[in-house]
Short mmCIF file of C-alpha atoms in Angstrom, two decimals:
data_model
loop_
_atom_site.label_atom_id
_atom_site.label_comp_id
_atom_site.label_asym_id
_atom_site.label_seq_id
_atom_site.Cartn_x
_atom_site.Cartn_y
_atom_site.Cartn_z
CA MET A 90 -44.96 -7.38 6.86
CA ASP A 91 -42.27 -4.66 6.16
CA GLY A 92 -39.01 -6.07 5.64
CA ARG A 93 -37.43 -4.01 8.42
CA LEU A 94 -39.99 -4.82 10.88
CA GLN A 95 -39.57 -8.58 10.05
CA ARG A 96 -35.88 -8.43 10.48
CA VAL A 97 -36.65 -6.87 13.94
CA ALA A 98 -38.98 -9.29 14.73
CA GLU A 99 -36.51 -12.23 13.81
CA HIS A 100 -33.83 -10.77 16.04
CA ARG A 101 -35.98 -10.42 18.85
CA ARG A 102 -37.16 -14.01 18.85
CA SER A 103 -35.53 -15.89 21.55
CA ASP A 104 -32.78 -18.17 20.53
CA HIS A 105 -34.13 -20.93 22.93
CA GLN A 106 -37.45 -21.18 21.28
CA GLY A 107 -37.66 -24.94 20.34
CA VAL A 108 -34.07 -25.46 20.49
CA GLY A 109 -34.24 -28.40 22.82
CA GLY A 110 -36.56 -30.16 20.12
CA MET A 111 -33.88 -32.94 18.85
CA SER A 112 -35.63 -35.60 20.88
CA GLU A 113 -39.04 -34.70 19.43
CA ARG A 114 -40.61 -36.60 16.43
CA LEU A 115 -39.86 -34.96 12.97
CA SER A 116 -42.96 -35.24 11.65
CA THR A 117 -45.08 -32.86 9.26
CA ASP A 118 -48.41 -33.88 10.88
CA LEU A 119 -47.41 -32.39 14.21
CA ALA A 120 -50.05 -29.73 14.83
CA PRO A 121 -49.03 -26.97 17.39
CA ALA A 122 -51.61 -26.06 20.12
CA LEU A 123 -53.34 -22.92 18.84
CA ASP A 124 -52.08 -20.53 21.41
CA ARG A 125 -50.80 -17.18 20.58
CA ARG A 126 -47.11 -18.01 20.52
CA SER A 127 -47.94 -20.89 18.24
CA LEU A 128 -50.05 -18.61 15.84
CA PHE A 129 -47.14 -16.35 15.43
CA ARG A 130 -44.73 -19.33 14.70
CA GLY A 131 -46.95 -20.73 12.11
CA ALA A 132 -46.97 -17.39 10.29
CA GLY A 133 -43.30 -17.35 10.42
CA GLY A 134 -43.35 -21.00 9.11
CA ILE A 135 -45.69 -19.96 6.24
CA LEU A 136 -43.25 -16.83 5.58
CA ALA A 137 -40.26 -19.36 5.61
CA THR A 138 -42.17 -22.14 3.29
CA ALA A 139 -42.97 -19.24 0.93
CA ALA A 140 -39.32 -18.29 0.82
CA TRP A 141 -37.77 -21.61 0.47
CA ALA A 142 -37.74 -21.82 -3.18
CA ASP A 143 -35.56 -18.42 -3.22
CA LEU A 144 -33.51 -19.79 -0.51
CA GLN A 145 -32.61 -22.87 -2.85
CA SER A 146 -31.58 -20.36 -5.26
CA ASP A 147 -29.31 -18.52 -3.01
CA SER A 148 -31.42 -15.77 -1.99
CA ALA A 149 -31.86 -16.26 1.70
CA VAL A 150 -31.68 -12.92 2.90
CA ASP A 151 -33.28 -9.91 0.73
CA SER A 152 -30.80 -7.02 0.00
CA PRO A 153 -31.88 -3.39 0.65
CA GLY A 154 -29.74 -2.05 -2.10
CA PRO A 155 -28.56 -0.42 -4.30
CA HIS A 156 -30.08 3.02 -3.50
CA PHE A 157 -29.16 4.78 -6.78
CA PRO A 158 -27.18 3.69 -10.12
CA PRO A 159 -23.89 2.43 -9.06
CA ARG A 160 -20.37 2.97 -10.97
CA ALA A 161 -18.94 -0.07 -9.50
CA ARG A 162 -20.35 -3.63 -8.98
CA ARG A 163 -17.59 -5.11 -7.06
CA VAL A 164 -14.38 -4.38 -4.97
CA ILE A 165 -10.94 -5.56 -4.75
CA CYS A 166 -9.21 -4.44 -1.60
CA LEU A 167 -5.17 -4.88 -1.78
CA PHE A 168 -4.61 -4.44 2.00
CA GLN A 169 -1.23 -3.88 3.19
CA SER A 170 -1.10 -5.20 6.75
CA GLY A 171 1.40 -3.68 8.79
CA GLY A 172 1.43 0.14 7.93
CA PRO A 173 2.97 0.88 4.79
CA SER A 174 5.47 4.28 5.10
CA HIS A 175 3.78 6.93 3.16
CA ILE A 176 6.96 9.02 3.43
CA ASP A 177 8.84 6.15 1.57
CA LEU A 178 6.19 5.38 -1.05
CA PHE A 179 3.97 8.11 -1.87
CA ASP A 180 4.25 11.63 0.20
CA HIS A 181 7.40 13.08 -1.46
CA LYS A 182 8.78 15.88 0.74
CA PRO A 183 12.22 16.98 -0.70
CA ALA A 184 12.29 19.94 2.09
CA LEU A 185 12.40 17.49 4.84
CA ALA A 186 16.08 16.80 4.00
CA ARG A 187 16.86 20.23 5.62
CA HIS A 188 15.59 18.68 8.95
CA ASP A 189 17.65 15.28 8.82
CA GLY A 190 18.62 14.42 12.28
CA GLN A 191 16.99 17.36 13.80
CA GLU A 192 14.47 17.02 16.66
CA LEU A 193 10.53 16.88 15.59
CA PRO A 194 9.49 20.19 16.93
CA ASP A 195 7.04 19.92 19.98
CA SER A 196 4.67 22.18 17.76
CA VAL A 197 4.40 19.47 14.99
CA ARG A 198 4.04 16.56 17.22
CA ASN A 199 1.54 18.67 19.52
CA GLY A 200 1.31 16.07 22.35
CA GLN A 201 0.46 13.02 20.34
CA ARG A 202 0.46 9.90 22.27
CA LEU A 203 3.43 7.59 21.98
CA THR A 204 3.14 3.97 21.22
CA GLU A 205 4.93 1.43 23.69
CA MET A 206 7.78 1.04 21.18
CA THR A 207 8.94 4.66 21.25
CA HIS A 208 7.71 5.98 24.41
CA LYS A 209 10.91 5.61 26.43
CA GLN A 210 13.14 7.20 23.57
CA SER A 211 14.91 10.46 24.56
CA ARG A 212 15.00 11.74 21.19
CA PHE A 213 12.85 11.96 18.02
CA PRO A 214 15.16 12.85 15.14
CA CYS A 215 13.45 13.44 11.78
CA VAL A 216 14.54 11.01 9.07
CA PRO A 217 13.86 11.92 5.38
CA SER A 218 13.35 9.12 3.00
CA GLY A 219 16.33 7.26 1.80
CA LEU A 220 14.55 6.52 -1.48
CA SER A 221 14.47 8.67 -4.43
CA PHE A 222 11.20 9.85 -6.30
CA ARG A 223 10.32 10.73 -9.78
CA PRO A 224 7.23 11.62 -11.60
CA HIS A 225 5.06 9.37 -13.54
CA GLY A 226 2.25 9.44 -16.12
CA GLU A 227 0.79 12.38 -17.79
CA CYS A 228 -0.18 13.70 -14.24
CA GLY A 229 3.43 13.75 -13.06
CA ARG A 230 2.61 11.81 -10.02
CA MET A 231 5.65 11.60 -7.78
CA LEU A 232 6.28 8.08 -6.46
CA SER A 233 9.23 6.25 -4.98
CA GLU A 234 11.91 4.28 -6.76
CA VAL A 235 10.47 1.16 -5.47
CA LEU A 236 7.09 1.44 -7.08
CA PRO A 237 8.26 1.82 -10.84
CA HIS A 238 5.27 -0.52 -12.11
CA THR A 239 2.81 1.51 -9.99
CA GLY A 240 4.17 4.59 -11.72
CA SER A 241 2.92 2.79 -15.18
CA ILE A 242 -0.81 3.13 -13.94
CA ALA A 243 -0.21 6.65 -12.42
CA ASP A 244 -3.03 8.01 -14.70
CA GLU A 245 -5.34 5.39 -13.62
CA ILE A 246 -5.06 5.74 -9.78
CA CYS A 247 -6.18 8.41 -7.43
CA VAL A 248 -3.84 8.81 -4.42
CA VAL A 249 -5.38 10.07 -1.17
CA LYS A 250 -2.64 11.46 0.86
CA SER A 251 -4.67 12.76 3.94
CA MET A 252 -6.15 9.63 5.42
CA HIS A 253 -6.41 9.66 9.05
CA THR A 254 -7.41 7.43 11.82
CA GLU A 255 -7.54 7.48 15.87
CA ALA A 256 -5.94 3.97 16.03
CA VAL A 257 -2.23 3.78 16.82
CA ASN A 258 -1.68 0.03 17.28
CA HIS A 259 -2.26 -2.58 14.51
CA ASP A 260 -5.29 -4.59 15.65
CA PRO A 261 -7.53 -1.62 16.62
CA ALA A 262 -6.19 0.05 13.34
CA ILE A 263 -6.91 -2.99 11.19
CA THR A 264 -10.11 -3.72 12.90
CA MET A 265 -11.28 0.10 12.09
CA MET A 266 -10.12 -0.12 8.54
CA ASN A 267 -12.23 -3.10 7.92
CA THR A 268 -15.44 -2.55 9.94
CA GLY A 269 -15.36 1.10 10.53
CA THR A 270 -14.92 1.01 14.38
CA GLN A 271 -12.07 -0.18 16.81
CA GLN A 272 -14.88 -2.16 18.68
CA LEU A 273 -14.83 -6.03 18.22
CA GLY A 274 -17.83 -7.82 16.78
CA LYS A 275 -19.07 -5.37 13.86
CA PRO A 276 -19.48 -6.61 10.25
CA SER A 277 -16.72 -5.91 8.04
CA MET A 278 -16.98 -4.15 4.66
CA GLY A 279 -17.51 -7.13 2.69
CA SER A 280 -20.10 -8.29 4.74
CA TRP A 281 -21.93 -5.06 4.54
CA LEU A 282 -21.61 -5.21 0.78
CA SER A 283 -22.78 -8.74 0.68
CA TYR A 284 -25.94 -7.81 2.68
CA GLY A 285 -26.35 -4.66 0.77
CA LEU A 286 -26.18 -5.71 -2.76
CA GLY A 287 -26.50 -9.57 -2.50
CA ASN A 288 -24.30 -12.07 -4.55
CA GLU A 289 -23.87 -11.89 -8.19
CA SER A 290 -22.32 -15.46 -8.27
CA ARG A 291 -24.37 -18.57 -7.82
CA ASP A 292 -21.49 -20.77 -7.29
CA LEU A 293 -19.00 -18.64 -5.26
CA PRO A 294 -19.27 -16.71 -2.06
CA ALA A 295 -20.07 -13.01 -2.39
CA TYR A 296 -16.90 -12.26 -0.08
CA VAL A 297 -13.50 -14.03 -0.57
CA VAL A 298 -10.37 -13.38 1.52
CA LEU A 299 -6.83 -14.33 0.16
CA ILE A 300 -3.60 -13.82 2.55
CA SER A 301 0.05 -13.60 1.44
CA GLN A 302 3.14 -13.33 3.39
CA GLY A 303 5.66 -10.51 2.49
CA THR A 304 9.41 -10.62 2.29
CA GLY A 305 9.83 -7.49 4.23
CA LEU A 306 8.92 -9.04 7.77
CA ARG A 307 8.48 -12.71 8.79
CA GLY A 308 5.67 -13.26 11.01
CA GLY A 309 4.31 -9.93 11.83
CA GLN A 310 1.17 -9.03 13.02
CA PRO A 311 -1.72 -11.74 13.32
CA LEU A 312 -4.76 -11.49 11.15
CA PHE A 313 -7.91 -12.81 12.78
CA SER A 314 -10.78 -14.27 10.97
CA ARG A 315 -12.92 -11.72 12.60
CA LEU A 316 -11.51 -9.17 10.44
CA TRP A 317 -13.95 -10.77 7.64
CA SER A 318 -16.82 -11.78 9.92
CA SER A 319 -20.21 -10.80 9.29
CA GLY A 320 -20.68 -9.46 13.07
CA PHE A 321 -24.42 -9.28 13.86
CA LEU A 322 -25.45 -9.61 10.12
CA PRO A 323 -26.72 -13.19 9.15
CA SER A 324 -23.93 -15.51 8.81
CA ASN A 325 -24.03 -16.24 5.24
CA HIS A 326 -22.48 -12.57 4.59
CA GLN A 327 -19.19 -13.49 6.25
CA GLY A 328 -15.97 -13.85 4.40
CA VAL A 329 -14.70 -17.16 3.04
CA ARG A 330 -10.82 -17.68 3.32
CA PHE A 331 -9.25 -19.15 0.43
CA ARG A 332 -5.92 -21.03 1.18
CA SER A 333 -3.04 -21.64 -1.16
CA GLY A 334 -2.60 -25.11 -2.49
CA SER A 335 -4.68 -27.85 -3.87
CA ASP A 336 -7.28 -27.54 -0.97
CA PRO A 337 -8.33 -23.93 -0.92
CA VAL A 338 -11.33 -24.12 1.19
CA LEU A 339 -11.16 -26.25 4.32
CA PHE A 340 -13.78 -29.16 4.56
CA LEU A 341 -15.24 -28.58 1.26
CA ALA A 342 -13.99 -31.70 -0.59
CA ASN A 343 -15.98 -35.00 0.03
CA PRO A 344 -14.41 -37.47 2.61
CA PRO A 345 -13.40 -40.77 1.31
CA GLY A 346 -16.59 -43.08 0.82
CA ILE A 347 -18.72 -40.13 -0.31
CA ASP A 348 -19.42 -39.24 -4.00
CA ARG A 349 -21.25 -36.11 -5.22
CA ALA A 350 -24.42 -38.12 -5.76
CA GLY A 351 -24.25 -39.29 -2.17
CA ARG A 352 -23.62 -35.85 -0.81
CA ARG A 353 -26.69 -34.45 -2.88
CA SER A 354 -28.90 -36.99 -1.35
CA MET A 355 -27.53 -36.23 2.22
CA LEU A 356 -28.40 -32.48 1.59
CA ASP A 357 -31.79 -33.24 0.28
CA GLY A 358 -32.55 -34.97 3.70
CA LEU A 359 -31.10 -32.20 5.69
CA VAL A 360 -33.37 -29.62 3.53
CA ARG A 361 -36.35 -31.68 4.53
CA LEU A 362 -35.41 -31.75 8.17
CA ASN A 363 -34.57 -27.88 8.19
CA ARG A 364 -37.76 -27.15 6.49
CA ILE A 365 -39.83 -28.86 9.22
CA ARG A 366 -37.59 -27.11 12.03
CA GLN A 367 -38.06 -23.63 10.19
CA GLY A 368 -41.89 -24.16 10.05
CA ARG A 369 -42.07 -24.61 13.82
CA VAL A 370 -39.51 -22.01 15.05
CA GLY A 371 -39.19 -19.62 12.33
CA ASP A 372 -35.27 -19.09 13.14
CA PRO A 373 -33.56 -17.14 10.15
CA GLU A 374 -30.23 -18.84 10.67
CA ILE A 375 -31.81 -21.92 9.71
CA GLU A 376 -32.49 -20.50 6.17
CA THR A 377 -28.91 -19.22 6.11
CA ARG A 378 -27.52 -22.58 7.04
CA VAL A 379 -29.12 -24.29 4.21
CA ALA A 380 -28.24 -21.63 1.98
CA GLN A 381 -24.51 -22.17 2.74
CA TYR A 382 -24.95 -26.02 2.54
CA GLU A 383 -26.15 -25.54 -0.86
CA MET A 384 -23.21 -23.10 -1.74
CA ALA A 385 -20.72 -25.46 -0.49
CA PHE A 386 -22.18 -28.07 -2.59
CA ARG A 387 -21.91 -25.86 -5.76
CA MET A 388 -18.26 -24.54 -4.68
CA GLN A 389 -17.14 -28.45 -4.84
CA ALA A 390 -17.52 -27.73 -8.74
CA SER A 391 -16.50 -24.06 -9.09
CA VAL A 392 -13.49 -23.88 -6.80
CA PRO A 393 -11.30 -26.37 -8.65
CA ASP A 394 -12.02 -24.31 -12.13
CA LEU A 395 -11.32 -21.13 -10.39
CA VAL A 396 -7.87 -21.73 -8.94
CA ASP A 397 -6.88 -23.81 -12.17
CA THR A 398 -5.15 -21.03 -13.95
CA SER A 399 -3.50 -23.10 -16.62
CA SER A 400 -5.80 -21.44 -19.04
CA GLU A 401 -4.26 -17.99 -18.64
CA THR A 402 -1.80 -16.97 -21.30
CA ARG A 403 1.72 -16.87 -21.01
CA ALA A 404 1.85 -13.02 -21.45
CA THR A 405 -0.80 -12.59 -18.76
CA ARG A 406 1.21 -14.74 -16.31
CA GLU A 407 4.43 -12.85 -16.94
CA ALA A 408 2.69 -9.66 -16.28
CA TYR A 409 2.05 -10.61 -12.81
CA GLY A 410 5.70 -10.77 -11.95
CA PRO A 411 8.08 -13.64 -11.17
CA ASN A 412 6.05 -14.95 -8.10
CA ILE A 413 3.16 -15.75 -10.18
CA ASP A 414 3.65 -19.38 -10.15
CA LYS A 415 4.31 -19.36 -6.30
CA PRO A 416 0.98 -20.57 -4.62
CA GLY A 417 -0.13 -18.15 -1.99
CA SER A 418 2.11 -15.13 -3.26
CA PHE A 419 0.65 -11.75 -3.60
CA ALA A 420 0.92 -12.08 -7.33
CA ALA A 421 -0.84 -15.40 -7.57
CA ASN A 422 -3.69 -13.92 -5.33
CA CYS A 423 -3.93 -10.73 -7.54
CA LEU A 424 -4.38 -13.11 -10.59
CA LEU A 425 -6.93 -15.09 -8.62
CA ALA A 426 -8.66 -11.77 -7.68
CA ARG A 427 -9.21 -11.10 -11.26
CA ARG A 428 -10.65 -14.36 -11.74
CA LEU A 429 -12.93 -14.02 -8.68
CA ALA A 430 -14.14 -10.69 -10.12
CA GLU A 431 -14.63 -12.11 -13.54
CA ARG A 432 -17.19 -14.71 -11.87
CA GLY A 433 -19.36 -12.09 -9.99
CA VAL A 434 -17.73 -12.16 -6.57
CA ARG A 435 -18.73 -8.94 -4.78
CA TYR A 436 -15.81 -8.15 -2.67
CA VAL A 437 -12.44 -9.68 -2.94
CA GLN A 438 -9.75 -8.88 -0.03
CA LEU A 439 -6.15 -9.76 -0.21
CA PHE A 440 -4.19 -9.26 3.04
CA HIS A 441 -0.29 -8.80 2.48
CA ARG A 442 1.70 -8.96 5.56
CA GLY A 443 5.07 -7.61 6.36
CA TRP A 444 4.77 -3.78 6.19
CA ASP A 445 5.40 -3.22 10.20
CA GLN A 446 8.93 -1.64 9.57
CA HIS A 447 10.26 -0.57 12.92
CA GLY A 448 13.77 -1.23 12.08
CA GLY A 449 15.69 -1.92 8.61
CA LEU A 450 12.98 0.03 6.71
CA PRO A 451 15.05 0.63 3.58
CA ARG A 452 15.81 -2.90 2.99
CA ALA A 453 12.34 -4.27 4.29
CA ILE A 454 10.31 -1.81 2.09
CA ARG A 455 12.38 -2.97 -1.19
CA GLY A 456 11.33 -6.46 -0.36
CA GLN A 457 7.63 -5.61 0.29
CA ALA A 458 7.50 -3.43 -2.80
CA SER A 459 9.09 -6.09 -4.95
CA ASP A 460 6.08 -8.44 -3.66
CA THR A 461 3.26 -6.11 -4.53
CA ASP A 462 4.29 -3.26 -7.06
CA GLN A 463 4.22 -5.39 -10.13
CA PRO A 464 1.20 -7.54 -9.39
CA SER A 465 -0.98 -4.49 -8.22
CA ALA A 466 0.01 -2.70 -11.66
CA ALA A 467 -0.81 -5.78 -13.61
CA LEU A 468 -4.11 -6.35 -11.83
CA ILE A 469 -5.23 -2.81 -13.04
CA LYS A 470 -4.01 -3.30 -16.53
CA ASP A 471 -5.70 -6.69 -16.76
CA LEU A 472 -8.92 -5.47 -15.40
CA LYS A 473 -8.92 -2.72 -18.00
CA GLN A 474 -7.86 -4.96 -20.95
CA ARG A 475 -11.19 -7.20 -20.10
CA GLY A 476 -13.31 -4.28 -19.65
CA LEU A 477 -13.69 -4.75 -15.90
CA LEU A 478 -11.98 -1.87 -14.49
CA GLU A 479 -14.82 0.56 -15.31
CA ASP A 480 -17.27 -1.45 -12.74
CA THR A 481 -14.58 -2.80 -10.39
CA LEU A 482 -13.38 -0.52 -7.60
CA VAL A 483 -9.66 -1.32 -6.48
CA ILE A 484 -8.27 0.04 -3.12
CA TRP A 485 -4.53 -0.34 -2.21
CA GLY A 486 -3.64 0.77 1.48
CA GLY A 487 -2.90 -0.34 5.18
CA GLU A 488 -4.32 0.92 8.47
CA PHE A 489 -1.99 3.59 9.01
CA GLY A 490 1.34 5.08 8.05
CA ARG A 491 4.75 5.73 9.80
CA THR A 492 6.56 8.56 11.63
CA VAL A 493 8.58 11.06 10.36
CA TYR A 494 10.86 10.45 13.46
CA ALA A 495 12.95 7.48 13.59
CA GLN A 496 12.55 4.52 15.92
CA GLY A 497 15.59 3.42 17.48
CA LYS A 498 19.22 4.04 16.15
CA VAL A 499 19.72 5.51 13.03
CA THR A 500 22.89 4.64 10.67
CA PRO A 501 23.75 5.74 7.11
CA GLY A 502 20.88 3.77 5.07
CA ASN A 503 19.12 2.26 7.94
CA TYR A 504 16.44 3.53 10.07
CA GLY A 505 12.93 2.41 11.22
CA ARG A 506 9.68 4.24 11.79
CA ASP A 507 7.01 3.77 14.39
CA HIS A 508 3.06 3.84 13.72
CA HIS A 509 1.39 7.06 12.71
CA GLY A 510 -2.46 7.34 12.24
CA ARG A 511 -2.59 11.22 11.82
CA CYS A 512 -1.90 10.92 8.13
CA PHE A 513 -1.42 8.34 5.46
CA SER A 514 -1.66 7.43 2.00
CA VAL A 515 -3.93 5.01 0.18
CA TRP A 516 -4.62 4.63 -3.58
CA MET A 517 -7.98 3.99 -5.54
CA ALA A 518 -8.69 3.07 -9.16
CA GLY A 519 -11.58 1.78 -11.28
CA GLY A 520 -15.50 2.19 -10.79
CA GLY A 521 -16.44 5.72 -10.18
CA ILE A 522 -13.11 6.98 -9.14
CA ARG A 523 -11.32 9.80 -10.88
CA GLY A 524 -7.74 8.75 -12.27
CA GLY A 525 -4.57 10.78 -12.32
CA ILE A 526 -5.45 12.94 -9.39
CA GLU A 527 -3.80 13.22 -5.59
CA TYR A 528 -6.35 14.52 -2.91
CA GLY A 529 -5.12 15.93 0.18
CA GLN A 530 -2.11 17.50 1.58
CA THR A 531 0.29 17.26 4.50
CA ASP A 532 2.85 19.47 6.16
CA ASP A 533 6.44 19.53 5.49
CA TYR A 534 7.10 16.77 7.92
CA CYS A 535 4.52 14.17 6.70
CA TYR A 536 3.15 14.40 10.09
CA ASN A 537 -0.30 16.43 10.19
CA ILE A 538 -2.61 17.03 7.51
CA THR A 539 -3.15 20.43 6.11
CA GLU A 540 -5.68 20.07 3.43
CA ASN A 541 -8.68 17.87 2.89
CA PRO A 542 -8.54 15.40 5.56
CA VAL A 543 -10.25 11.96 4.92
CA HIS A 544 -11.29 9.91 8.11
CA VAL A 545 -11.55 5.85 7.70
CA ASN A 546 -15.27 6.32 7.69
CA ASP A 547 -15.25 9.17 4.84
CA LEU A 548 -13.41 6.46 2.60
CA ASN A 549 -15.97 3.79 3.59
CA ALA A 550 -18.82 6.14 2.69
CA THR A 551 -17.10 6.93 -0.67
CA ILE A 552 -16.76 3.34 -1.31
CA LEU A 553 -20.23 2.38 -0.71
CA HIS A 554 -21.45 5.38 -2.76
CA CYS A 555 -19.54 4.06 -5.67
CA LEU A 556 -21.54 0.82 -5.43
CA GLY A 557 -24.91 2.66 -5.34
CA LEU A 558 -25.34 2.58 -1.50
CA ASP A 559 -26.12 5.46 0.79
CA HIS A 560 -24.07 4.90 3.69
CA THR A 561 -26.58 6.45 6.10
CA ARG A 562 -29.49 4.21 4.71
CA LEU A 563 -27.38 0.96 4.60
CA THR A 564 -28.48 -0.04 7.89
CA TYR A 565 -29.46 -3.08 10.16
CA PRO A 566 -31.19 -3.39 13.59
CA PHE A 567 -29.12 -4.51 16.45
CA GLN A 568 -29.01 -3.62 20.11
CA GLY A 569 -31.82 -0.96 19.73
CA LEU A 570 -29.64 0.85 17.15
CA GLU A 571 -29.85 0.99 13.33
CA GLN A 572 -26.34 -0.01 12.99
CA ARG A 573 -24.16 1.20 9.84
CA LEU A 574 -20.79 0.61 8.51
CA THR A 575 -19.82 4.49 9.01
CA GLY A 576 -21.17 4.38 12.64
CA VAL A 577 -23.15 7.00 14.43
CA GLU A 578 -20.61 9.94 13.86
CA GLU A 579 -20.68 12.22 11.01
CA ALA A 580 -19.06 10.89 7.88
CA ARG A 581 -19.03 12.24 4.24
CA VAL A 582 -18.48 10.86 0.69
CA VAL A 583 -15.46 12.40 -0.73
CA THR A 584 -16.98 13.83 -4.07
CA PRO A 585 -13.87 15.19 -5.29
CA LEU A 586 -12.61 11.65 -5.76
CA LEU A 587 -15.46 10.64 -7.97
CA ALA A 588 -15.37 10.46 -11.78
#
C-alpha cells in the first residue's frame, strides 16, 4: 500500500473501533470473526507487527524527506517574544530625525488598523530611535549600539529587513510565525521538520523548547504549549519543553521505589499489551505512544548528561556572558541549544520573553539586548568553531516589529512603540544562508516595505528549502486537504538569501 494512502486510511479509521475493549481478555489466541472489517483490521495488525521492530528503534512514522540534498540538518530558532523594535535595532533611518515629533502622514499609514492600545490616541507623532548606530564587519552592517556582540558576527548573518505579517496582536502573530497560520490547531515548524526529516537522535526528542524571561519586561505575553504542538501530525512530533533546574522534563524521573530495571520490566509489559491491541485495531497512535515510552526511558539517561555543562571550558562559558551560570537564562539556554545540536536534535526553539515595549522602550530594550546580544553571537561563534554552523540554520527574530509613531506620552529619552506587522527585521545565519548581506528595504519612516517583501510563509518556505524540503511537497492529509506549513496561498523560496 502506498504510504500516503496508508496514512489517509489510518486517519479515516474511527477512533471508537475497539476502544471499549479494556474489559476484554488480552489473549493472543482470540481469533476475530472473518468478516470484512476484521479482515482489514487483521491486515493492519500484520502491518503493525512488521513495523514493530522499527518502532522499537524510534521509527514509528516514516518521514517523507528530504526531497533534495540539504544545506542544513538542524535549526536553532532564537525567538524574541513580544516584538523587538526593528527601528531601534536593525533598520537604521538617520533621515527620520527630520520628522521627530511630526504627525505620521496619512499617506504613510494608509488606513492601517490600530490596536486596542493606540486606537484612542489623538496624535501619532513620529519618534526616531534614541539609540546610535554604527557599521560593523567588512559588510558595513549598521547595527544599534545595544548590539555590539551581534556586530562581531555581522559578516556571518543575513539581515532580512522586509518581513511582514497580517497579524497585529501577539498571540495570532506568534502562532503565525510558528505554524504558518493564525488559526489554532496546526503543527508548528519543529513538528513539520520532525515529520519531514525524522529524528537524528535516538536518545533525545527531535524538537526541544526552552523558555527564558527577559529583564526588559516582567510577565509579558503568555506562551501556550500549542505553539510547539504537533497539531494533526502524529503526537511523537510535538515539541518537548525543557525547564531550568535539576528536573528539566516533568515526570521523567522514576518515582520512589522504582529503579531502572523495574521501569524496563514495566515498559516491556506495556509493549506486549500494546502489541496485542495494535494487532486488533491498527490505531497508529498506539505505535506513537510506545515510541514515546521508549524515548522517555532513554531520556532518563541522556538528559542528565545533556544539562550537566561542567565539562564546558571556562573560555566557552565566559563567551556566553555573565548570565551563563543562571539556570534558565537566555545565555544558559543558548549553550544548551548548542549541546542539543551536537546530539542531533532537529529543531531547538528558544523563546525569550520581554520585548513588548509599549512604554519605557529605551531602558527596556537595553535590558533585553543585554540578555540576548552576547549569547546569540557566542552561539554562532561556538557552532562555527566546532564545524556545526555550516549545517545548522540559526534564526533570530520575533512575531512583528514596532511602530514609528509613539504610544503614550513622549518625554526626552523615553518613548514606547505599538505593534507593527507591515515590516520588521530578522536575521539568519549558517546552513545554506549567505552571510554579510541584508535583504529588503523600508521607507524613510520604517513603516512600509519598498523593496523585496518577505512574508512569514516565504521565510518558512526558505527554511524548509535549506533543509532539503520542498514546501509544496511536504504535506499531510487532514480534513480533506493536503495540509502544509506554508498553507494554500502562494509562498516562495527567497533565493537571494541562499549561499
